[in-house]
CSV table of C-alpha atoms in Angstrom, one decimal:
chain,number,residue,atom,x,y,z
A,1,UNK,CA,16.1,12.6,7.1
A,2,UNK,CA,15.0,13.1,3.0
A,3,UNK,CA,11.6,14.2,4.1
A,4,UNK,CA,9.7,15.1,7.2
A,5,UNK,CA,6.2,15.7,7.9
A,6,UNK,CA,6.0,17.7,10.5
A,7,UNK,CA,2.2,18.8,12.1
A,8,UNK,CA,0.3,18.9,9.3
A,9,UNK,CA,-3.4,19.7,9.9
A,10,UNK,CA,-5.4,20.5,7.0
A,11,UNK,CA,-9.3,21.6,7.6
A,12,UNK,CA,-11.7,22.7,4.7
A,13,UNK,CA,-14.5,24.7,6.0
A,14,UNK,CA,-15.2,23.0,9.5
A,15,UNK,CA,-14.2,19.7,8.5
A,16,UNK,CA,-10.9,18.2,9.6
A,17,UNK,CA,-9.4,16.4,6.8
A,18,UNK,CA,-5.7,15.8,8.4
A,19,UNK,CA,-5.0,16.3,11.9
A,20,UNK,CA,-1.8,16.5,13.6
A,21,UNK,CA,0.4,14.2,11.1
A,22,UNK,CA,4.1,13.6,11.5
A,23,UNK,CA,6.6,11.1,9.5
A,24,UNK,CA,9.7,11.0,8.7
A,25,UNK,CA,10.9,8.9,5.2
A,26,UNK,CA,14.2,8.3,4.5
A,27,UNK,CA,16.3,9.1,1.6
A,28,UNK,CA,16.0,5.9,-1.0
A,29,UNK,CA,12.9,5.0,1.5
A,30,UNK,CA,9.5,3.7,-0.3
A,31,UNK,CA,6.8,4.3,2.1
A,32,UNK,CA,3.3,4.0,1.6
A,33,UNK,CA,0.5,5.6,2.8
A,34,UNK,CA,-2.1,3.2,3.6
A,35,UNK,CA,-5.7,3.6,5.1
A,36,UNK,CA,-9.9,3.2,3.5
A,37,UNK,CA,-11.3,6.0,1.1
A,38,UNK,CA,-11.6,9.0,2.7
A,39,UNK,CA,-8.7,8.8,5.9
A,40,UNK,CA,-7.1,12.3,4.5
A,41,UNK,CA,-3.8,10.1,2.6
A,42,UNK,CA,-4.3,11.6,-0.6
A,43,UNK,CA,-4.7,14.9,1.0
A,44,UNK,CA,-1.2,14.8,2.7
A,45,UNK,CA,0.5,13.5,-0.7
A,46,UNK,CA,-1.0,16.6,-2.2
A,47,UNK,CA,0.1,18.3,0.8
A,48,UNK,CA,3.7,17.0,0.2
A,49,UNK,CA,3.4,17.8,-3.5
A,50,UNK,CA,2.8,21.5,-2.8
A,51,UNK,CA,-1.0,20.9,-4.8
A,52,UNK,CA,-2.4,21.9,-1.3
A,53,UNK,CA,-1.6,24.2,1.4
A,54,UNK,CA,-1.8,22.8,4.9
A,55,UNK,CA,-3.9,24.5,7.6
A,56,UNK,CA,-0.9,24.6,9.8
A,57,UNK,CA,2.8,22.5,10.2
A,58,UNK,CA,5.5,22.4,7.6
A,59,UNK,CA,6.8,19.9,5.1
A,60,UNK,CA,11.0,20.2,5.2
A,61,UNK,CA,12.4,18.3,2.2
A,62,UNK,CA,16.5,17.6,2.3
A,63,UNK,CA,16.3,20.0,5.5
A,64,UNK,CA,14.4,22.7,4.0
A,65,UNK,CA,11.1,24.1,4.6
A,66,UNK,CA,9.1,23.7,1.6
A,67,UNK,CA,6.0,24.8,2.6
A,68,UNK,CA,5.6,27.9,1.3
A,69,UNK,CA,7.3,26.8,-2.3
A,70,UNK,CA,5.0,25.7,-5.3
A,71,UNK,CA,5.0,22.6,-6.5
A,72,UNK,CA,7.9,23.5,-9.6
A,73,UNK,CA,9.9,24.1,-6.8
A,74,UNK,CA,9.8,20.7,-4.9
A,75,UNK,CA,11.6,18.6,-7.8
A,76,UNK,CA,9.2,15.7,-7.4
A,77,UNK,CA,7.8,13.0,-9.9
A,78,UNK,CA,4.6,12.0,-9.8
A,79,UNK,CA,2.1,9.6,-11.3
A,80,UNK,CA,-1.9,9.5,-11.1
A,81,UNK,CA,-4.6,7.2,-11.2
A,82,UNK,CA,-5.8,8.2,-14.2
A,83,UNK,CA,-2.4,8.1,-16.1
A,84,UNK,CA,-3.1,11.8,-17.1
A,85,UNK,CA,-1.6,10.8,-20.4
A,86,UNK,CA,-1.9,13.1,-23.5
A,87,UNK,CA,-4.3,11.8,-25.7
A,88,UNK,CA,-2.7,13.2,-29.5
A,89,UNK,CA,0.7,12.7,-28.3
A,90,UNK,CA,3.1,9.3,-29.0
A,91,UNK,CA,4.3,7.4,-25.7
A,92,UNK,CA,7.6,9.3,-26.8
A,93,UNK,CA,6.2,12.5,-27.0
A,94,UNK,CA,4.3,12.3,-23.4
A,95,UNK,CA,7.6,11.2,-21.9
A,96,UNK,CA,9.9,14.2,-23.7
A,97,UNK,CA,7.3,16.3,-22.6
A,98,UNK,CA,8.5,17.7,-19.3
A,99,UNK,CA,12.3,17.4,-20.3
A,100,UNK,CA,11.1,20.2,-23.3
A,101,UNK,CA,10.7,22.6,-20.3
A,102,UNK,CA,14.5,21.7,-19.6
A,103,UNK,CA,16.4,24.1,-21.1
A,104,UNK,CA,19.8,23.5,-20.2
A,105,UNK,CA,19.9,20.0,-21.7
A,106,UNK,CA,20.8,19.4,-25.4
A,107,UNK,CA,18.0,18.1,-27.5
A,108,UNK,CA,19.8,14.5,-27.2
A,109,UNK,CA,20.8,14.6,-23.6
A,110,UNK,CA,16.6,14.9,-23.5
A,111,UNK,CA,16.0,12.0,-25.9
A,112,UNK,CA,18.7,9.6,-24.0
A,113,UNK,CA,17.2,10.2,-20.5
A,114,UNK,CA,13.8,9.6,-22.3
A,115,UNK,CA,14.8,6.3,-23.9
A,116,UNK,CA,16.5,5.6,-20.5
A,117,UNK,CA,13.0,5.7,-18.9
A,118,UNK,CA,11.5,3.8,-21.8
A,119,UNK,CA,13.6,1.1,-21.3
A,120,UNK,CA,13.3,0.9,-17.4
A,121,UNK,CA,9.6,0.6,-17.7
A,122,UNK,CA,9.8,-2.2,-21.1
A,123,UNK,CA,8.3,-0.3,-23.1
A,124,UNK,CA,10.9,-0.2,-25.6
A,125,UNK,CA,9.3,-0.5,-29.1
A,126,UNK,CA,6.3,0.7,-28.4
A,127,UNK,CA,7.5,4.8,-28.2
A,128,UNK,CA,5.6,5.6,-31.6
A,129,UNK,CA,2.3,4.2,-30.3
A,130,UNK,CA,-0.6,6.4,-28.7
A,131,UNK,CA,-2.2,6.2,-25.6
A,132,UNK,CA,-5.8,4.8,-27.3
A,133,UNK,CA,-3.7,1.9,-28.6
A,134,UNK,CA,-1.8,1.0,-25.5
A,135,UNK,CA,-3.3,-1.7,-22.5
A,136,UNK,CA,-3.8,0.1,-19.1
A,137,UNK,CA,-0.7,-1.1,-17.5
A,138,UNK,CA,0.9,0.1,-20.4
A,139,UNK,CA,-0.5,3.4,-20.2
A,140,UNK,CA,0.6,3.5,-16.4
A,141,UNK,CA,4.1,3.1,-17.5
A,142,UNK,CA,4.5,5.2,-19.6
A,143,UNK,CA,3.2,7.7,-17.1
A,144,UNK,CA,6.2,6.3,-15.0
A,145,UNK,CA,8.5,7.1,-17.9
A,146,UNK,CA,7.6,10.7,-18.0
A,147,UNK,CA,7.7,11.0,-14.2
A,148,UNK,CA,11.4,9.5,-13.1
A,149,UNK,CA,12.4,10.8,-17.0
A,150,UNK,CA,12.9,14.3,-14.9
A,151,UNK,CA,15.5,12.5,-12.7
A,152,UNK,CA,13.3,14.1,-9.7
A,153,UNK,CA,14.3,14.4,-6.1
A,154,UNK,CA,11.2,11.9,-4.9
A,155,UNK,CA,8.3,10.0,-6.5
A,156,UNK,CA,4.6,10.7,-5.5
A,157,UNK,CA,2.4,7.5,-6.8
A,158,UNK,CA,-1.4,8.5,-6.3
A,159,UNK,CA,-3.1,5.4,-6.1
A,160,UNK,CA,-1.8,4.0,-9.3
A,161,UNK,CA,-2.3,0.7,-10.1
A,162,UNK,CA,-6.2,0.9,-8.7
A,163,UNK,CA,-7.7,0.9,-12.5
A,164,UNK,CA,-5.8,-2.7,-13.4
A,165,UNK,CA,-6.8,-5.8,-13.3
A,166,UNK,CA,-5.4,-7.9,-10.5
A,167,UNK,CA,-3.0,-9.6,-12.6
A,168,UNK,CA,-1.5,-6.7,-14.3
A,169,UNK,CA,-1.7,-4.9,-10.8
A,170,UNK,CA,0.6,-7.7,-9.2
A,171,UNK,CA,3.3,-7.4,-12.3
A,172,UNK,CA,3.4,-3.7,-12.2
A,173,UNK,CA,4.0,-4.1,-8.0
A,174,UNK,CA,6.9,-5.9,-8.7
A,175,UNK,CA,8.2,-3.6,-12.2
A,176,UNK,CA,7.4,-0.4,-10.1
A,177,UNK,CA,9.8,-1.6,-7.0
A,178,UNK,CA,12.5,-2.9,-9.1
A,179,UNK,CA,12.3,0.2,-10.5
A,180,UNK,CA,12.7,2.2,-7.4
A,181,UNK,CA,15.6,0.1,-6.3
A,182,UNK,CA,17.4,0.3,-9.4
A,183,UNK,CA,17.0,4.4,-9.1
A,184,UNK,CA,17.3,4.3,-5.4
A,185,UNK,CA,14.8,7.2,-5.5
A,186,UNK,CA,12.7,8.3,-2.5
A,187,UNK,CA,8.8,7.3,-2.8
A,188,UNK,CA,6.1,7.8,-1.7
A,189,UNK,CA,2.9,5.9,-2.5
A,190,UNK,CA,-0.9,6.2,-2.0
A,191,UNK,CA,-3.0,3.2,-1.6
A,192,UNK,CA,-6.0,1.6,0.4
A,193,UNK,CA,-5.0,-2.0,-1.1
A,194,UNK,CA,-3.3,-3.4,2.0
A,195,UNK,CA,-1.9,-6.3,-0.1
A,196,UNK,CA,0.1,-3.3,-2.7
A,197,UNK,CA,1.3,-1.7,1.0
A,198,UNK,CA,2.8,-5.4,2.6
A,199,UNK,CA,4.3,-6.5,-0.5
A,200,UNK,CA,6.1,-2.6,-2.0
A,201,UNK,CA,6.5,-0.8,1.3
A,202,UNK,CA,9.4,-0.5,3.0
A,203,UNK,CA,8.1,1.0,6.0
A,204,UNK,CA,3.8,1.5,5.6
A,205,UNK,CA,1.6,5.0,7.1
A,206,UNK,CA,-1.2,3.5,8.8
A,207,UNK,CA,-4.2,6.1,8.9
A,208,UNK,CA,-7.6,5.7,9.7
A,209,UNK,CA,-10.1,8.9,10.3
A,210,UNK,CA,-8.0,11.7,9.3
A,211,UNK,CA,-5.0,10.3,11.9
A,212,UNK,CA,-1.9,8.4,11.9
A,213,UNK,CA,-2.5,5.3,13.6
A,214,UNK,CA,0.8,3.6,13.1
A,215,UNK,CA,4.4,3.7,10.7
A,216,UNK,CA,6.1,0.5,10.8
A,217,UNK,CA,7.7,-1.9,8.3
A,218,UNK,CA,5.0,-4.3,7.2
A,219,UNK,CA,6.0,-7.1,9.2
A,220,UNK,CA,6.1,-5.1,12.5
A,221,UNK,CA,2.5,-3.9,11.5
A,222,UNK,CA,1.4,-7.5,10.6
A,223,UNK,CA,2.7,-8.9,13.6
A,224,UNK,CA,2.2,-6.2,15.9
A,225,UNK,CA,-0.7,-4.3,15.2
A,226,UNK,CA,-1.2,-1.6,17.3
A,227,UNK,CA,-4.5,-0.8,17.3
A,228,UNK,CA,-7.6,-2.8,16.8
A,229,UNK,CA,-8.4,-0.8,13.3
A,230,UNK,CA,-4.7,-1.6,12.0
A,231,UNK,CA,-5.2,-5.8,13.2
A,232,UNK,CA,-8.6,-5.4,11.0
A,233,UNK,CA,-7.2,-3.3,8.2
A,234,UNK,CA,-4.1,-5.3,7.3
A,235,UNK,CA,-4.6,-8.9,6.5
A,236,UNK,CA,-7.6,-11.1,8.5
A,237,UNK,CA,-7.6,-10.9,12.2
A,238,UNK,CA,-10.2,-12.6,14.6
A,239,UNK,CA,-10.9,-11.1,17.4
A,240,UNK,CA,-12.0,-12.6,21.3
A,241,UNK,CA,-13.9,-10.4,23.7
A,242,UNK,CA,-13.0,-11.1,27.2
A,243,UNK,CA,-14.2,-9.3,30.4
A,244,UNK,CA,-12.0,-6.5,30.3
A,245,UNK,CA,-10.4,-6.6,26.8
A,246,UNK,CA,-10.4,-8.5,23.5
A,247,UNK,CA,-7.5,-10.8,22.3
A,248,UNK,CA,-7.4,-11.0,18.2
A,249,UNK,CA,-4.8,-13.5,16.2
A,250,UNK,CA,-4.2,-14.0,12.4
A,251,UNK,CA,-6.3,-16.9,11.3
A,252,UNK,CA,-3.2,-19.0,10.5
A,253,UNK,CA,-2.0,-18.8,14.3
A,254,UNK,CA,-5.1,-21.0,15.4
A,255,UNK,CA,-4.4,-24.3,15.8
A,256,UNK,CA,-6.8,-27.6,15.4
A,257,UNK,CA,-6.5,-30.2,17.8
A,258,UNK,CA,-8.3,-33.1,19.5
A,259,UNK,CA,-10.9,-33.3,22.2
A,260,UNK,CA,-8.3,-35.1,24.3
A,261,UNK,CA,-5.5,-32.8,24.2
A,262,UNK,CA,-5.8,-29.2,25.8
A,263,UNK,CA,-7.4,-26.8,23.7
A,264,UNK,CA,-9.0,-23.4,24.5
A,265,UNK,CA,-12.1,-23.0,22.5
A,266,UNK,CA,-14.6,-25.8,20.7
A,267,UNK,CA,-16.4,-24.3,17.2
A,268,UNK,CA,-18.7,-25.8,15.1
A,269,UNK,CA,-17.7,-25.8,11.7
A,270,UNK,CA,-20.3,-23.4,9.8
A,271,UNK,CA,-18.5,-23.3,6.1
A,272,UNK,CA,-15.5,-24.6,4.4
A,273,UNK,CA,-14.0,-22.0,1.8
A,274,UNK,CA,-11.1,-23.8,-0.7
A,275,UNK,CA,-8.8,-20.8,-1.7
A,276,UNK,CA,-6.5,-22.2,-3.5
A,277,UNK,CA,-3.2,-23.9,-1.5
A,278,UNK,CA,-5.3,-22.4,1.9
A,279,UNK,CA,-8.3,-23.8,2.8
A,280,UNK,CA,-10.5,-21.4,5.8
A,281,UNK,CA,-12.3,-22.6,7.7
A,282,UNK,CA,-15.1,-20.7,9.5
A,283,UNK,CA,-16.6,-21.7,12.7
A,284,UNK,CA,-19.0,-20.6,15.5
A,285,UNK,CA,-18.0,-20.7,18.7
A,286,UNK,CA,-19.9,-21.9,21.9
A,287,UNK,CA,-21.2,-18.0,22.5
A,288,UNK,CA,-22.1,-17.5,19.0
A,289,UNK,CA,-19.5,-15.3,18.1
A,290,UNK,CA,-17.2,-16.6,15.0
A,291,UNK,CA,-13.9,-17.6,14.5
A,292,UNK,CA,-12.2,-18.5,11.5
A,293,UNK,CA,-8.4,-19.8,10.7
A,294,UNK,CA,-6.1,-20.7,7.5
A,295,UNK,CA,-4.1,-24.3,7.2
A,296,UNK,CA,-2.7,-25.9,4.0
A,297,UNK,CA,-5.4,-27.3,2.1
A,298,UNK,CA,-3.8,-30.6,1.5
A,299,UNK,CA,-3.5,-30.8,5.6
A,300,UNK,CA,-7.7,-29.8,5.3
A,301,UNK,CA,-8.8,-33.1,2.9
A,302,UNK,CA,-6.2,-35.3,5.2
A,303,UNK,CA,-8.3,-34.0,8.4
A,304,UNK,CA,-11.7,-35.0,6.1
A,305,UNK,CA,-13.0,-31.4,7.6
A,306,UNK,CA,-16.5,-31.5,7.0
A,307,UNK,CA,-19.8,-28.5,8.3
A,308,UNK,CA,-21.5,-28.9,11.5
A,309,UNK,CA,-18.9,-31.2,12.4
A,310,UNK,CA,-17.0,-29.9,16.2
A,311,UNK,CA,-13.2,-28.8,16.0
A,312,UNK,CA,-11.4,-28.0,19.0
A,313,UNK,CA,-8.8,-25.3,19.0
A,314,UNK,CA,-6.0,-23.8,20.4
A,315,UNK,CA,-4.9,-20.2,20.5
A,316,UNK,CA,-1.3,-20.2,21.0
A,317,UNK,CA,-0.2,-17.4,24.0
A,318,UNK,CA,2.7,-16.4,21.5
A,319,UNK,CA,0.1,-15.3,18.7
A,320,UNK,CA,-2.4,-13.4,20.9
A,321,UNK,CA,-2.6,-10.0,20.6
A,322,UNK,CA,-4.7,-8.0,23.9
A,323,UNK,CA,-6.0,-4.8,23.2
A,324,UNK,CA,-7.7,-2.9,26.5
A,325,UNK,CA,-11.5,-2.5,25.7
């Protein structure tokens, strides 16, 4: 095991910010560490990092304790929000900048593993140019560049593609894991965008509330959520209170039939929302409570859906998920 979490509980006056964590990531692993603002995840990376000391348990990187070692000790690459570029210096200059520190390297064994970086992250051409004269995505990579340009041990990524817009978010998703494959390099990620975790993440860090709630590869957490918070968190999940526990399934497991086959539930349709090739459909069951599913929205105009019209519905036994109340 490449890195292991091991106990970590981290309190700042009275408050308890992590409590009790433990993972295990793989060498070559890209984990993400996924949960809403304020869970305690970018306290552990920081943890990891060596940028904060835990309260108690140890971080063991390669098989060694690291916990007591500073953070130029840990061999790690990391990359911020905030791109934490330097403002007077060239995309060139921010990228040589750690490599300077390298004194065993020749001054061009640190300009090829520079241009190396440069040209994983495309930004080939642009090395002369300044941060104020760069896009934010471009910015972000070139505080990649600077970060893998070390050849580290692991990646941290704090959170960084939060400041982009949604469609340079969902390119740099797919650059930063190409990237990561190509290097086969360890990383870890920070992020409370669900969608960034199911799509990059090898395996995902569920935490909620300063706890781990659940490590699986996004499709076991998808499918098998196994808490009501995780079915909530990741993707949309309706849930169905029964006496003595709830049932929840993914809004594209509900099925529409007809009043004259067997169905489990009746709903009034309340609203019709076009998404693109989805249509959902939200409706109000006979108690009052909602439900609302997903089908193609070609399917959607064939079945001339229309509001306050009744659908009847099945839920289909394989697609339930019970959770003890």
């Amino acid at each position: 095991m490449f890195l292991e979490i091991k106990n970590i509980t981290k309190k700042f006056d009275k408050q308890t910010v992590l409590n009790d964590i433990n993972a295990d990531i793989e060498k070559g692993e890209f984990v993400c560490i996924l949960g809403p603002s304020g869970c305690g995840k970018t306290t552990l990376l920081r943890i990891i990092a060596g940028l904060e000391t835990p309260t108690s348990g140890r971080i063991f990187i390669d098989g060694k304790d690291v916990t007591p070692l500073p953070p130029s000790k840990r061999n790690f690459g990391i990359v911020f929000q905030s791109y934490a570029l330097f403002p007077n210096m060239t995309v060139m200059g921010n990228i040589m900048f750690g490599l300077e520190q390298k004194k065993y390297l020749s001054k061009d064994e640190k300009y090829e593993q520079a241009y190396h970086s440069l040209r994983l992250v495309e930004l080939v051409g642009h090395q002369d140019k300044y941060p104020r004269q760069l896009s934010g995505g471009m910015q972000q990579r070139t505080a990649l560049a600077r970060a893998i340009a070390l050849s580290p041990a692991f990646l941290l990524l704090d959170e960084p593609l939060s400041a982009l817009d949604a469609k340079v978010r969902a390119r740099l998703r797919t650059e930063i894991r190409n990237i990561q494959h190509a290097l086969n390099i360890t990383t870890v990620m920070v992020t409370h965008d669900q969608e960034e975790a199911l799509t990059m993440a090898d395996r995902i860090i569920v935490m909620n509330n300063s706890a781990v709630e659940q490590i699986g590869t996004p499709r076991e957490i998808y499918d098998n959520p196994a808490t009501p918070f995780v079915a909530n968190f990741i993707g949309a999940m309706n849930f169905i209170s029964k006496e003595d526990f709830t049932c929840a399934i993914r809004p594209e497991n509900v099925v529409i039939t007809d009043r004259h086959s067997s169905y489990d539930y009746s709903a009034r349709i309340k609203a019709l929302e076009f998404k693109g090739p989805l249509t959902r459909i939200h409706g109000v069951l006979s108690n009052q409570s909602e439900i609302f599913l997903d089908i193609p929205s070609d399917t959607a105009d064939k079945m001339r859906l229309r509001e306050n019209a009744t659908m009847f519905l099945q839920t289909p036994q394989e697609h339930l998920i019970k959770y003890i109340n």
